[in-house]
Amino acid sequence: MTKLSVNINKIATIRNARGGNNPDVVKCAIDCQQFGAHGITVHPRPDERHIRYQDVRDIKPIITTEFNIEGNPIDSFTELVLEVKPTQVTLVPDSHDQITSNHGWDTIANAQFLTDICRTFKQAGIRTSIFVDPDAEMVEGAKAAGADRVELYTEPYASLYPTDPEAAIAPFIKAAEKAREVGLGLNAGHDLSLENLKYYCQLIPWTDEVSIGHALVCDALYLGLKETIRQYIECL
């Protein structure tokens, strides 16, 4: 079964909008686990506009499932990951002022950088995943850089899915097949939702993990967090 990792960035966004500690990000991580999530994902950015570096430190001791930290491996991020030692680090090519992730790595143009950073994390015993567009060449580049997994950037799939599901999934199947061929684990994330998740995983059932935050938190406003996680797991 594909695992569900709940991205709790949006919970932190709500907290930060008002100040204080409501909602409690650490408690939310605990609740997500208790409600059945297989992992917790956080994406700390340099401006700490949602998840803060201290949140990452606070969450790690209470996580009993997988902990995935994603972000651009600038020096401060790399130091944080090496300090906390999560189950997985996902390398994402975000600029410092980017609202949300909107593209994967060019693993060919950035081959040496990615090779060096993958080596750093793997020497610390941290599984390393590289965020890529659904492109077989980029998948092969991630393998050459020493990654353990790739995470396919699924926003293009989510955008096209309502009008043409078959066309939407086609490039992802090819990229996923390439990942399996070269021996990479396979993750997926960005704009996956209750509407499109089941179809994605039915056609790419060897997906190891999906990371879902924005849509899941939006659904939880209406369904409640426990019921929302149940429905997402049912899709898987």
Coordinates of C-alpha atoms in Angstrom, one line a residue:
M1 CA 0.0 0.0 0.0
T2 CA 1.2 3.5 -0.8
K3 CA 1.9 5.4 2.4
L4 CA 0.3 8.7 3.3
S5 CA 2.5 11.4 4.7
V6 CA 0.6 14.5 5.9
N7 CA 2.2 17.8 5.2
I8 CA 1.3 20.1 8.2
N9 CA 2.7 23.3 6.8
K10 CA -0.8 24.8 6.5
I11 CA -1.5 24.2 10.2
A12 CA 1.6 26.3 10.9
T13 CA 0.4 29.0 8.5
I14 CA -2.9 29.3 10.5
R15 CA -0.9 29.5 13.8
N16 CA 1.5 32.1 12.5
A17 CA -1.3 34.3 11.2
R18 CA -2.5 35.1 14.7
G19 CA 0.6 34.4 16.8
G20 CA 0.6 32.2 19.9
N21 CA 0.4 28.5 19.6
N22 CA -3.1 27.8 18.3
P23 CA -3.4 25.5 16.5
D24 CA -0.6 23.5 18.1
V25 CA 1.6 22.1 15.3
V26 CA 3.2 19.5 17.5
K27 CA -0.2 18.2 18.7
C28 CA -1.4 18.1 15.1
A29 CA 1.5 15.9 14.2
I30 CA 0.6 13.6 17.0
D31 CA -3.1 13.6 16.1
C32 CA -2.3 12.8 12.4
Q33 CA -0.4 9.7 13.5
Q34 CA -3.1 8.6 15.8
F35 CA -5.7 9.1 13.0
G36 CA -3.7 6.7 10.8
A37 CA -1.2 8.8 8.8
H38 CA 1.9 6.8 8.0
G39 CA 4.2 9.9 8.2
I40 CA 4.5 13.6 8.7
T41 CA 6.0 16.0 6.2
V42 CA 7.3 19.5 6.9
H43 CA 8.8 22.1 4.5
P44 CA 10.6 24.8 6.5
R45 CA 11.6 27.8 4.4
P46 CA 14.2 30.4 5.3
D47 CA 11.5 33.1 6.2
E48 CA 9.7 30.6 8.5
R49 CA 6.3 31.8 7.2
H50 CA 4.8 28.5 8.1
I51 CA 6.9 25.7 9.6
R52 CA 9.7 27.1 11.7
Y53 CA 13.1 25.4 12.3
Q54 CA 12.2 25.0 16.0
D55 CA 9.0 23.2 15.0
V56 CA 11.1 20.7 13.2
R57 CA 13.2 20.1 16.3
D58 CA 10.0 19.9 18.5
I59 CA 8.3 17.4 16.2
K60 CA 11.1 14.9 15.7
P61 CA 11.1 13.4 19.3
I62 CA 7.3 12.7 19.2
I63 CA 7.2 11.1 15.7
T64 CA 6.7 7.4 15.8
T65 CA 6.1 7.0 12.1
E66 CA 8.2 8.4 9.3
F67 CA 9.4 12.0 9.3
N68 CA 10.1 13.7 6.0
I69 CA 11.7 17.1 5.8
E70 CA 11.6 18.8 2.4
G71 CA 13.3 21.9 1.2
N72 CA 16.1 23.6 -0.8
P73 CA 19.4 22.3 0.7
I74 CA 20.9 25.7 1.5
D75 CA 23.4 25.7 4.4
S76 CA 20.9 26.4 7.2
F77 CA 18.5 23.7 5.9
T78 CA 21.3 21.1 5.6
E79 CA 22.5 21.9 9.1
L80 CA 18.9 21.4 10.4
V81 CA 18.4 18.1 8.7
L82 CA 21.8 16.7 9.9
E83 CA 20.9 17.8 13.4
V84 CA 17.4 16.3 13.4
K85 CA 18.1 13.2 11.3
P86 CA 14.6 12.5 9.9
T87 CA 13.7 9.3 8.1
Q88 CA 13.8 11.1 4.8
V89 CA 14.9 14.4 3.3
T90 CA 13.3 15.6 0.1
L91 CA 15.4 18.0 -2.0
V92 CA 13.2 20.7 -3.6
P93 CA 14.6 23.6 -5.8
D94 CA 12.7 26.4 -4.1
S95 CA 13.8 30.0 -4.2
H96 CA 13.8 31.9 -0.9
D97 CA 10.6 33.8 -1.8
Q98 CA 8.7 31.1 -3.6
I99 CA 5.0 30.8 -2.5
T100 CA 5.0 27.0 -3.2
S101 CA 6.9 24.4 -5.1
N102 CA 6.3 24.7 -8.8
H103 CA 9.0 22.6 -10.6
G104 CA 11.4 19.8 -10.0
W105 CA 15.2 19.8 -10.2
D106 CA 17.1 19.7 -13.5
T107 CA 19.2 16.8 -12.3
I108 CA 21.5 17.0 -15.3
A109 CA 22.4 20.7 -14.9
N110 CA 22.8 20.3 -11.2
A111 CA 24.4 16.9 -11.2
Q112 CA 27.5 17.7 -9.1
F113 CA 25.6 19.7 -6.5
L114 CA 23.0 17.0 -6.1
T115 CA 25.6 14.3 -5.9
D116 CA 27.5 16.1 -3.2
I117 CA 24.4 16.8 -1.1
C118 CA 23.0 13.3 -1.5
R119 CA 26.3 11.9 -0.3
T120 CA 26.2 14.2 2.8
F121 CA 22.7 13.1 3.8
K122 CA 23.3 9.4 3.1
Q123 CA 26.4 9.3 5.1
A124 CA 24.2 10.5 8.0
G125 CA 21.9 7.6 7.4
I126 CA 19.0 9.7 6.0
R127 CA 17.0 8.4 3.0
T128 CA 17.3 11.0 0.2
S129 CA 14.6 11.9 -2.3
I130 CA 14.9 14.3 -5.2
F131 CA 11.8 16.3 -6.4
V132 CA 11.6 16.0 -10.2
D133 CA 9.2 16.8 -13.0
P134 CA 7.7 13.7 -14.7
D135 CA 10.6 13.3 -17.1
A136 CA 12.6 10.0 -17.5
E137 CA 15.8 11.9 -18.1
M138 CA 15.4 13.8 -14.8
V139 CA 14.7 10.5 -13.0
E140 CA 17.8 8.9 -14.4
G141 CA 19.8 12.0 -13.3
A142 CA 18.5 11.6 -9.8
K143 CA 19.7 8.0 -9.8
A144 CA 23.1 9.1 -11.0
A145 CA 23.3 11.6 -8.2
G146 CA 22.9 8.9 -5.6
A147 CA 19.3 9.5 -4.6
D148 CA 17.3 6.7 -2.9
R149 CA 13.9 8.0 -4.3
V150 CA 12.4 10.6 -6.5
E151 CA 9.2 12.5 -5.8
L152 CA 7.2 13.3 -8.9
Y153 CA 5.8 16.8 -9.0
T154 CA 2.1 16.2 -9.6
E155 CA 0.6 19.6 -10.1
P156 CA 0.4 19.1 -13.9
Y157 CA -1.4 15.8 -13.3
A158 CA -3.9 17.5 -10.9
S159 CA -4.5 20.4 -13.3
L160 CA -5.4 18.2 -16.3
Y161 CA -7.1 15.4 -14.4
P162 CA -10.6 16.9 -14.4
T163 CA -10.8 17.1 -18.2
D164 CA -8.5 14.3 -19.4
P165 CA -7.4 11.8 -16.8
E166 CA -5.6 9.5 -19.2
A167 CA -3.5 12.3 -20.7
A168 CA -2.8 13.7 -17.2
I169 CA -1.4 10.4 -15.9
A170 CA 0.5 9.4 -19.1
P171 CA 3.9 11.2 -18.5
F172 CA 3.8 10.1 -14.8
I173 CA 3.5 6.5 -15.7
K174 CA 6.5 6.8 -18.0
A175 CA 8.6 8.5 -15.3
A176 CA 7.4 6.1 -12.7
E177 CA 8.4 3.1 -14.9
K178 CA 11.8 4.7 -15.4
A179 CA 12.2 5.0 -11.6
R180 CA 11.3 1.3 -11.1
E181 CA 13.7 0.3 -14.0
V182 CA 16.7 2.1 -12.5
G183 CA 15.9 1.0 -8.9
L184 CA 14.7 4.2 -7.3
G185 CA 11.9 4.4 -4.8
L186 CA 8.9 6.5 -5.8
N187 CA 7.1 9.3 -4.1
A188 CA 4.6 11.8 -5.4
G189 CA 3.2 15.1 -4.2
H190 CA 1.6 18.5 -4.9
D191 CA -2.1 19.1 -5.5
L192 CA -3.1 15.5 -5.0
S193 CA -6.6 15.4 -3.5
L194 CA -9.6 13.2 -2.7
E195 CA -10.6 13.8 -6.3
N196 CA -7.5 12.6 -8.1
L197 CA -5.5 10.4 -5.7
K198 CA -7.2 7.1 -6.2
Y199 CA -6.8 7.1 -9.9
Y200 CA -3.1 8.1 -9.7
C201 CA -2.3 5.2 -7.3
Q202 CA -4.4 2.7 -9.2
L203 CA -2.3 3.3 -12.3
I204 CA 1.0 3.7 -10.5
P205 CA 0.5 1.2 -7.6
W206 CA 4.3 1.0 -6.9
T207 CA 4.2 4.5 -5.5
D208 CA 5.9 4.3 -2.1
E209 CA 4.5 7.5 -0.6
V210 CA 2.4 10.5 -1.3
S211 CA 2.8 13.7 0.6
I212 CA -0.3 15.8 0.8
G213 CA -0.9 19.0 2.7
H214 CA -3.0 21.8 1.2
A215 CA -5.9 19.8 -0.1
L216 CA -6.0 17.6 3.0
V217 CA -6.2 20.6 5.3
C218 CA -8.9 22.2 3.2
D219 CA -10.9 19.0 3.4
A220 CA -10.4 18.8 7.1
L221 CA -12.2 22.2 7.5
Y222 CA -15.4 20.5 6.4
L223 CA -14.8 16.8 7.3
G224 CA -12.6 17.0 10.4
L225 CA -9.0 15.9 10.5
K226 CA -9.7 12.3 11.5
E227 CA -12.3 11.6 8.9
T228 CA -10.2 13.4 6.2
I229 CA -7.2 11.2 6.9
R230 CA -9.5 8.1 6.8
Q231 CA -10.8 9.1 3.4
Y232 CA -7.3 9.7 2.0
I233 CA -6.1 6.4 3.2
E234 CA -9.2 4.7 1.7
C235 CA -8.1 6.2 -1.7
L236 CA -4.8 4.4 -1.3

